[in-house]
CSV table of C-alpha atoms and ligand atoms in Angstrom, one decimal:
chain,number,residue,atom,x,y,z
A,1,UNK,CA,-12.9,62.0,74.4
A,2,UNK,CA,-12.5,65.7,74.7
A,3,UNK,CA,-14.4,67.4,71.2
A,4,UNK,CA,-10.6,68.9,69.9
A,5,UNK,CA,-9.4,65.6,70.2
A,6,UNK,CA,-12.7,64.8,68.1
A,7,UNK,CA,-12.0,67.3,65.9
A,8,UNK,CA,-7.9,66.1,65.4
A,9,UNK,CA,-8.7,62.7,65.0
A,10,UNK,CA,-8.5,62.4,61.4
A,11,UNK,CA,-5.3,64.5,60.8
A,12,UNK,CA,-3.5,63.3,63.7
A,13,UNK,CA,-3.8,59.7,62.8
A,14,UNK,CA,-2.0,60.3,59.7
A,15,UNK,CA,1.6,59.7,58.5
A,16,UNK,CA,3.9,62.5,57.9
A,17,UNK,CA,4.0,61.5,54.3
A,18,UNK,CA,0.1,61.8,54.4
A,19,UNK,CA,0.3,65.0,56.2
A,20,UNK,CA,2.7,66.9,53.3
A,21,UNK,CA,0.6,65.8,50.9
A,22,UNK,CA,-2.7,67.6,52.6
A,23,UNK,CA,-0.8,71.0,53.1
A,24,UNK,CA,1.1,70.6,49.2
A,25,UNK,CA,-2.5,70.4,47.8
A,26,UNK,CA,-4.0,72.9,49.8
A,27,UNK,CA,-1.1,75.4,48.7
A,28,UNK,CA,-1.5,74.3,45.4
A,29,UNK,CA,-5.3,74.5,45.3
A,30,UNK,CA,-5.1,77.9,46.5
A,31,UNK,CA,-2.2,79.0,44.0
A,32,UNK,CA,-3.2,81.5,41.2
A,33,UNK,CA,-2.7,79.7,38.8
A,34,UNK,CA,-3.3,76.1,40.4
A,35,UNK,CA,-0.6,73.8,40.2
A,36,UNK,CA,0.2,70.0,41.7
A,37,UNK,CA,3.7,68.7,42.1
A,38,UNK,CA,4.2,65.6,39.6
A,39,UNK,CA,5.7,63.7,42.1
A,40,UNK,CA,2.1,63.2,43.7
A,41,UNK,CA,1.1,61.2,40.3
A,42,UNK,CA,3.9,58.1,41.2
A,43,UNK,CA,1.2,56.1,43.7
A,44,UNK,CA,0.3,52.3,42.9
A,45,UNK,CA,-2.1,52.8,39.8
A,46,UNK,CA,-0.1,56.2,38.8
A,47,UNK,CA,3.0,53.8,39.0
A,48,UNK,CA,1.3,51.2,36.8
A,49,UNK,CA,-0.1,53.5,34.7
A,50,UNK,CA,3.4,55.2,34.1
A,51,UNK,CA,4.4,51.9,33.2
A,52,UNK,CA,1.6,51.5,30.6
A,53,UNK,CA,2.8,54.6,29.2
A,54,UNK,CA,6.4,53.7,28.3
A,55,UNK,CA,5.4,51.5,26.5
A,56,UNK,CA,2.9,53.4,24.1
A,57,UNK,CA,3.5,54.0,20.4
A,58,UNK,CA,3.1,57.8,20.8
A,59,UNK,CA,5.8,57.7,23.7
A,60,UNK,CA,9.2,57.6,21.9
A,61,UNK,CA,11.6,58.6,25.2
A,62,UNK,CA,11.9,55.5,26.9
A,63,UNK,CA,12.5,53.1,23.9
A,64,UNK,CA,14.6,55.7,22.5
A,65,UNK,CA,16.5,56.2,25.6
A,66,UNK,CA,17.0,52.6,25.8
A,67,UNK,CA,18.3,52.7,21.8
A,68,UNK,CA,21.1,55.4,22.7
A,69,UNK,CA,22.4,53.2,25.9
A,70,UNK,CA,22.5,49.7,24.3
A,71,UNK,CA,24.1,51.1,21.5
A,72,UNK,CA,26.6,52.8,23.7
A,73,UNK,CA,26.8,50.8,26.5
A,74,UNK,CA,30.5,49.8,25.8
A,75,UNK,CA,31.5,53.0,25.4
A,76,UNK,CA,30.1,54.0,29.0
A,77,UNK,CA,31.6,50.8,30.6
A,78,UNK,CA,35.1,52.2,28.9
A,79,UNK,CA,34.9,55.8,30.4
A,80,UNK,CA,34.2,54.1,33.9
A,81,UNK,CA,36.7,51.7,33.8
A,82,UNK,CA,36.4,48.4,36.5
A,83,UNK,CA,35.4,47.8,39.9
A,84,UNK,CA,32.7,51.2,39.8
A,85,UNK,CA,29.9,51.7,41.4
A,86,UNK,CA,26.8,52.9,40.0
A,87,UNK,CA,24.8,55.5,42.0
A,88,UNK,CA,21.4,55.9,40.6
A,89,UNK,CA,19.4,59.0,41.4
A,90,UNK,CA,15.8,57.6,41.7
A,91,UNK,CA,15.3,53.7,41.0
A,92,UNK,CA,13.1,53.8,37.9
A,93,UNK,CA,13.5,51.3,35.6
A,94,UNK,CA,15.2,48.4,36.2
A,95,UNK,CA,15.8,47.8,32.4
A,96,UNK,CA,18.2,50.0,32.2
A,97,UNK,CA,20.1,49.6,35.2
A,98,UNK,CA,20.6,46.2,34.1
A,99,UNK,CA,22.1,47.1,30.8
A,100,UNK,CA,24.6,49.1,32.9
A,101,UNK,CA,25.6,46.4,34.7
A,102,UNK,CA,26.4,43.7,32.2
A,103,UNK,CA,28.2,46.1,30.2
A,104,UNK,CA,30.7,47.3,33.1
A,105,UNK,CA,33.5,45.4,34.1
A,106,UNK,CA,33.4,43.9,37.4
A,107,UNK,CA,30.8,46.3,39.0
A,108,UNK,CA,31.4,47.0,42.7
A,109,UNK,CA,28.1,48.7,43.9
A,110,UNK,CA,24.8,49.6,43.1
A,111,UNK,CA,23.8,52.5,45.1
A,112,UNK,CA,19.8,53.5,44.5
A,113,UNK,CA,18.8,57.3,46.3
A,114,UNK,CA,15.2,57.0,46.4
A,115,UNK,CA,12.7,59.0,48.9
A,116,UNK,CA,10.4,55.3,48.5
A,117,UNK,CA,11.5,53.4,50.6
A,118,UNK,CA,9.6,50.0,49.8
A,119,UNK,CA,9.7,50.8,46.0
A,120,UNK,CA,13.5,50.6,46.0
A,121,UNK,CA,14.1,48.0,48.6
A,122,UNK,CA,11.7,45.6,46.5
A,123,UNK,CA,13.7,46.8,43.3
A,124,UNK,CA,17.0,46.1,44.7
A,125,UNK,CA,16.4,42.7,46.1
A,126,UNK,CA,15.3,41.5,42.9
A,127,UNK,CA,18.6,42.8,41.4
A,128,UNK,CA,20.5,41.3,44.1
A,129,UNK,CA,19.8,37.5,42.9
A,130,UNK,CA,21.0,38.4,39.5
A,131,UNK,CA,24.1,40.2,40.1
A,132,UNK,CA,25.4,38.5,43.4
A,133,UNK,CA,28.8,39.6,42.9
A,134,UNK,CA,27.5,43.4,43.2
A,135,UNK,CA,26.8,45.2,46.7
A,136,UNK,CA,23.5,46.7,47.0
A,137,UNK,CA,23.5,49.6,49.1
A,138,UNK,CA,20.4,51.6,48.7
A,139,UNK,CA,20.2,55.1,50.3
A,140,UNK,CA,16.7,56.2,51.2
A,141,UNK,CA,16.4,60.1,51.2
A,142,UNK,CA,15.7,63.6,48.6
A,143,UNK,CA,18.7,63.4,45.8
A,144,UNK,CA,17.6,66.6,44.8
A,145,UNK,CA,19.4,67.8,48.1
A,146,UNK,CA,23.3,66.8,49.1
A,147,UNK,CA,23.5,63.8,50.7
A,148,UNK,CA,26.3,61.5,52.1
A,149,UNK,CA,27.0,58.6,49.8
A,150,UNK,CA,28.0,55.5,51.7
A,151,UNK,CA,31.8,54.7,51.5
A,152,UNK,CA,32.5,52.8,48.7
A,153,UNK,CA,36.0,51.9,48.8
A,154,UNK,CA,38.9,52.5,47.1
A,155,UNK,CA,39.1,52.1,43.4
A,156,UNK,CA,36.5,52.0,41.1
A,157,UNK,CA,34.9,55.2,39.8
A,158,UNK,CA,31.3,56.5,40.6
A,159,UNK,CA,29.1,56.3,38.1
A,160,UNK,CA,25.9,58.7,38.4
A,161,UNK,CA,22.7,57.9,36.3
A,162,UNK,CA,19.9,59.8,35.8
A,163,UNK,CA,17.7,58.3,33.2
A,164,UNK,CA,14.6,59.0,31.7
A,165,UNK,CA,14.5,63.3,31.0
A,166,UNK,CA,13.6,63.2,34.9
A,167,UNK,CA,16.1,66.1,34.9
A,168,UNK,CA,13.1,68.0,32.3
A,169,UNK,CA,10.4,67.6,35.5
A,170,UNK,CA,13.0,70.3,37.2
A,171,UNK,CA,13.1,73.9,36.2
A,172,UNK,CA,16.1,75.3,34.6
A,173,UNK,CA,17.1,76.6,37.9
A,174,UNK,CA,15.9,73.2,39.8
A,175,UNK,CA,17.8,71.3,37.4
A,176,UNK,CA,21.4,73.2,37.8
A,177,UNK,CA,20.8,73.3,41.6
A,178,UNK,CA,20.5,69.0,41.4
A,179,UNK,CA,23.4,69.0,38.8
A,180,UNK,CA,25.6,71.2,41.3
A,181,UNK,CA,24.4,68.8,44.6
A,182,UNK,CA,25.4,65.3,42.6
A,183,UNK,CA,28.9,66.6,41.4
A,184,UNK,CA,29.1,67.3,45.4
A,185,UNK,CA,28.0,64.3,46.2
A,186,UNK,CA,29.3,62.1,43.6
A,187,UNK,CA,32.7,63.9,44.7
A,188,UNK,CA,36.1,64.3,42.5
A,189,UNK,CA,36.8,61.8,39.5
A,190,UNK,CA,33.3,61.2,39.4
A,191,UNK,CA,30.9,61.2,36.5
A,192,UNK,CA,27.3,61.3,36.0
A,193,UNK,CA,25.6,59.4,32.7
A,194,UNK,CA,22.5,62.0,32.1
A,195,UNK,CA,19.5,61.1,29.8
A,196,UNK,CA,17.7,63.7,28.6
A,197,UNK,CA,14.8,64.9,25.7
A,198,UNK,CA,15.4,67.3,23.4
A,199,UNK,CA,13.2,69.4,21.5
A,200,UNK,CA,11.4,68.4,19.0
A,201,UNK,CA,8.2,68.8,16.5
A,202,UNK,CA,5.2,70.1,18.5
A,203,UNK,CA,2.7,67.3,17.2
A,204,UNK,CA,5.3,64.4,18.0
A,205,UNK,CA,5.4,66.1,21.8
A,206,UNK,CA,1.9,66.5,22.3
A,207,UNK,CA,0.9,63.2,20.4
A,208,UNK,CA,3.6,61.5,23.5
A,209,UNK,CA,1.7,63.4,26.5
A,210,UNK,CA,-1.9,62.7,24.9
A,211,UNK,CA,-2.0,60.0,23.2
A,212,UNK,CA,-4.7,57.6,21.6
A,213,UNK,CA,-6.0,55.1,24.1
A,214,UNK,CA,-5.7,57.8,26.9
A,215,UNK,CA,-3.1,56.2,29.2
A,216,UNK,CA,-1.8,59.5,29.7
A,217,UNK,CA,-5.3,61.1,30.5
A,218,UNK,CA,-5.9,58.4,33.1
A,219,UNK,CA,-2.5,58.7,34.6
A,220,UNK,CA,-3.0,62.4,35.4
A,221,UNK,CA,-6.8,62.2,36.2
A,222,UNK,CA,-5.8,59.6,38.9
A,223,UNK,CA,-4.4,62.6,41.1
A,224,UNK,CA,-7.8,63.6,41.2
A,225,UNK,CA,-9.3,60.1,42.3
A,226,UNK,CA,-5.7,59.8,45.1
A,227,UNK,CA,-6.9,63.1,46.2
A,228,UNK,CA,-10.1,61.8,47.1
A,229,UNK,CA,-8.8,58.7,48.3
A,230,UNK,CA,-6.1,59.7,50.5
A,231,UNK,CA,-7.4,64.0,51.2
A,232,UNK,CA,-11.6,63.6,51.6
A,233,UNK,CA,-11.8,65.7,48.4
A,234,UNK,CA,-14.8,65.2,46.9
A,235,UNK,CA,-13.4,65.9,42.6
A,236,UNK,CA,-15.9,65.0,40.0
A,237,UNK,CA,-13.3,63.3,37.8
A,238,UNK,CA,-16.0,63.4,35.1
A,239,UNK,CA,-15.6,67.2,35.1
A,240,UNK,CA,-12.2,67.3,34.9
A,241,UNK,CA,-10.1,67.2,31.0
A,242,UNK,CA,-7.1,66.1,30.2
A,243,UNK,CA,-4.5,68.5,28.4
A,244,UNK,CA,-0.7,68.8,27.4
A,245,UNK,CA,0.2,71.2,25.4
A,246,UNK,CA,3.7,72.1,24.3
A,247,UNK,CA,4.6,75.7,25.5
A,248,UNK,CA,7.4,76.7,22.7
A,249,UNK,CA,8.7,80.4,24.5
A,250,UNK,CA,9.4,77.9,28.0
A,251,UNK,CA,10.6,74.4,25.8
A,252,UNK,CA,8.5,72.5,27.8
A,253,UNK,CA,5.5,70.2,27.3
A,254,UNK,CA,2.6,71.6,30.4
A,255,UNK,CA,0.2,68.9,31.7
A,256,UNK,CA,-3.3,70.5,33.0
A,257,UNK,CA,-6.8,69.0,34.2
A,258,UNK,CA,-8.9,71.5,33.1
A,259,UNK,CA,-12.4,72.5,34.3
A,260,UNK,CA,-15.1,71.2,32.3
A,261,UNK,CA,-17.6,74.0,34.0
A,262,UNK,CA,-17.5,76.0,37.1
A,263,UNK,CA,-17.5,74.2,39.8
A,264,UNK,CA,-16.5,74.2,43.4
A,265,UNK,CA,-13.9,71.1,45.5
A,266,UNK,CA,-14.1,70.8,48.9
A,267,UNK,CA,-10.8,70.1,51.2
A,268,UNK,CA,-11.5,69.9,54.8
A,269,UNK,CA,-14.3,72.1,54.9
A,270,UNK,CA,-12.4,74.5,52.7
A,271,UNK,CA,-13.7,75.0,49.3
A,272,UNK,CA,-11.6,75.5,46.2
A,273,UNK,CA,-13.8,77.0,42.8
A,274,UNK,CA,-12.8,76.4,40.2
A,275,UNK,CA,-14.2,79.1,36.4
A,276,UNK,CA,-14.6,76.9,33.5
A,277,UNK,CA,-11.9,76.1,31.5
A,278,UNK,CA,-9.9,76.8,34.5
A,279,UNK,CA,-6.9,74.1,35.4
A,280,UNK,CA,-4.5,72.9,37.7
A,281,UNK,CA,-1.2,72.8,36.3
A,282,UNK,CA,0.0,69.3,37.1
A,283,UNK,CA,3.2,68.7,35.6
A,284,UNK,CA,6.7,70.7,32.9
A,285,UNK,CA,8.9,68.5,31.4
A,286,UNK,CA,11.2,70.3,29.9
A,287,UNK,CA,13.2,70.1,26.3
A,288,UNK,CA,16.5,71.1,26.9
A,289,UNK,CA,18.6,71.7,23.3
A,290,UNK,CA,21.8,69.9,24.2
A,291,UNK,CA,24.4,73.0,24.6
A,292,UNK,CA,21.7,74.3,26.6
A,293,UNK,CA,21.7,71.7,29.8
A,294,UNK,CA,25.5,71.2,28.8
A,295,UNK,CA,26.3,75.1,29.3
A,296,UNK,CA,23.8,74.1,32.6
A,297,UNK,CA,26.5,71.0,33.6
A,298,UNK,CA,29.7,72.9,32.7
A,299,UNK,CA,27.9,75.9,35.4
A,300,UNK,CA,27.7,72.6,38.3
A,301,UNK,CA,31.3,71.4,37.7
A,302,UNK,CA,31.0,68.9,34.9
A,303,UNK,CA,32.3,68.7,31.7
A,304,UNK,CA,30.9,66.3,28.9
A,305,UNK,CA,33.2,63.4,27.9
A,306,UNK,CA,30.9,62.3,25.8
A,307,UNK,CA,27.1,63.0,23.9
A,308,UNK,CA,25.0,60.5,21.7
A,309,UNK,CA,21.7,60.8,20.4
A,310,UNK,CA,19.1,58.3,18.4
A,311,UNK,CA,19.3,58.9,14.2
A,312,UNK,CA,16.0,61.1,14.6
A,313,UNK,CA,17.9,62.9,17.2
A,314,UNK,CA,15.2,62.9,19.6
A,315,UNK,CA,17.1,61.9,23.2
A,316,UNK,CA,20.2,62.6,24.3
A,317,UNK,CA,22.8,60.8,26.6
A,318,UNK,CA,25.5,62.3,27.7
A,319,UNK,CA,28.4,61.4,30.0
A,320,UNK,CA,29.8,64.1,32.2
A,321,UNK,CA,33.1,64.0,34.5
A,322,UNK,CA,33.8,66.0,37.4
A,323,UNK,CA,35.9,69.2,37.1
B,1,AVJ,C1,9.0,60.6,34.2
B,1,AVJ,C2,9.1,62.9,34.1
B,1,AVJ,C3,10.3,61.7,32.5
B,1,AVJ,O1,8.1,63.9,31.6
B,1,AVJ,O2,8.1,62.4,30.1
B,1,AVJ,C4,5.2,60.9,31.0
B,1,AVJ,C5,6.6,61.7,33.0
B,1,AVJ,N1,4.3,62.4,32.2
B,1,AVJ,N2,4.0,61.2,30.5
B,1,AVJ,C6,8.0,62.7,31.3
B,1,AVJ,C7,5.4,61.7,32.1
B,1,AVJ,C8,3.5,62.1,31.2
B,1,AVJ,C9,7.9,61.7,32.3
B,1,AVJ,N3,9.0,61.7,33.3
């Protein structure tokens, strides 16, 4: 073996997904200040451990969430009428999907856009005993860009839904640009059921992204330990802190590790220092006030039909139709 080939080995015997990874943390890593996309947190144990935290008492969005569309369901099944399809951007949780489907009349399609392959195909094909009358035609690729929906028929309406305040992982530009690329791709009569978290009380925020048993510390901690896994970097996890802390002027909650001392990483023979109390910016999820995102909506082509929220008036769904 000739020495560059040596020296490639370990890089070229690594998937593309692998490969964007590597160069997304070394441009983070070399950012002022650091920063890590949150889409990095979602492997197996960050999926688990997202699970985990759904269901913790300090998290209110996702039973909350789930409050607003049960007690609403009806109405959402009304405003799409029969025979629709429902076009999910992302395949979260299957909960909710669920609750979708029984509620609308005769269903025609269930249409997940996921960049995970596997995660969505193992998603869909447990959907697909329970609702054999629905077609499941998952569509692997980045909803955040256009894409070409599969041909659905005539009829029924399509039915966008985008649960969970992903939408706040975006910023305010971000989330207009994916709001303008749905309606495109959703196309005319369309409309798009849009769950979202509003703001609220700074302790109830920061209690929901730091909360007791430290589910939430773990789950953004375990960059650190895929990083080392997956990149060769050599993070003392014991060095690293967990924080979130609501940042009131932006309306978003910020999730850092911060350094516990000053320290230095090493990436492929590149080394990253770090000062103390120095952190990598890991994740915004924004609050959006509801005339806010809906002035945001109105701006893509969409116009609400409809907007509910829980009695503490903590999460918002809305329903928006195509201009
Ligand atoms: C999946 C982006 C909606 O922002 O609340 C939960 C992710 N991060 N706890 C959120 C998350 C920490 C979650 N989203």
């Amino acid at each position: 073996m000739r020495a560059s080939s040596v020296l490639c080995a370990p890089e070229s015997q690594e998937s593309p997904e692998r490969a964007a990874f590597r160069a997304d943390v070394i441009k983070g890593l070399s950012a002022s200040p650091k920063q890590l996309s949150p889409k990095y947190f979602y492997d197996e144990a960050g999926s688990r451990l997202f699970d985990l935290i759904c269901r913790l008492p300090e998290y209110y969005p996702t039973r909350t969430e789930l409050g607003v569309l049960k007690a609403h369901a009806g109405d959402i099944a009304a405003l799409a009428g029969p025979g629709a399809s429902l076009v999910e951007f992302g395949s979260g949780s299957s909960v909710k999907v669920r609750l979708l489907l029984d509620a609308l009349e005769r269903p025609a399609a269930y249409v997940p856009i996921d960049i995970s392959g596997p995660h969505m195909r193992a998603a869909v094909t447990a959907l697909a005993r329970d609702y054999p009358s629905v077609a499941m035609t998952p569509v692997e690729g980045d909803f955040t860009r256009p894409l070409e929906l599969p041909d659905l028929g005539e009829g029924g309406r399509r039915i966008g839904f985008f649960p969970g305040s992903t939408i706040g992982n975006f910023t305010p530009a971000e989330a207009e640009a994916f709001l303008t690329h749905a309606r495109q791709s959703l196309g005319a009569g369309a409309a798009l059921v849009l769950g979202f978290d509003l703001p609220k009380d700074r302790a109830v925020l920061e209690a929901a992204y730091d909360d007791h048993q430290g589910v939430t510390a773990a789950f953004n901690l375990n960059l650190l330990t895929r990083m080392n896994r997956e990149l060769g970097t050599d993070f003392d996890l014991s060095a690293f802190h967990h924080r979130a802390v609501f940042n009131e002027a932006e309306s978003r909650i910020e999730m850092h590790l911060e350094s516990r001392a000053a320290q230095t990483v090493r990436l492929d023979g590149v080394r990253f220092t770090f000062a103390p109390g120095e952190t990598i910016h890991t994740e915004n999820s924004y609050k959006y006030a509801a005339p806010r995102l809906m002035g945001m909506a109105q701006a893509a082509g969409w116009r609400q039909a409809a907007l509910w929220t829980d009695p503490r008036r903590w999460f918002a769904v809305a329903v928006l139709e195509a201009v």
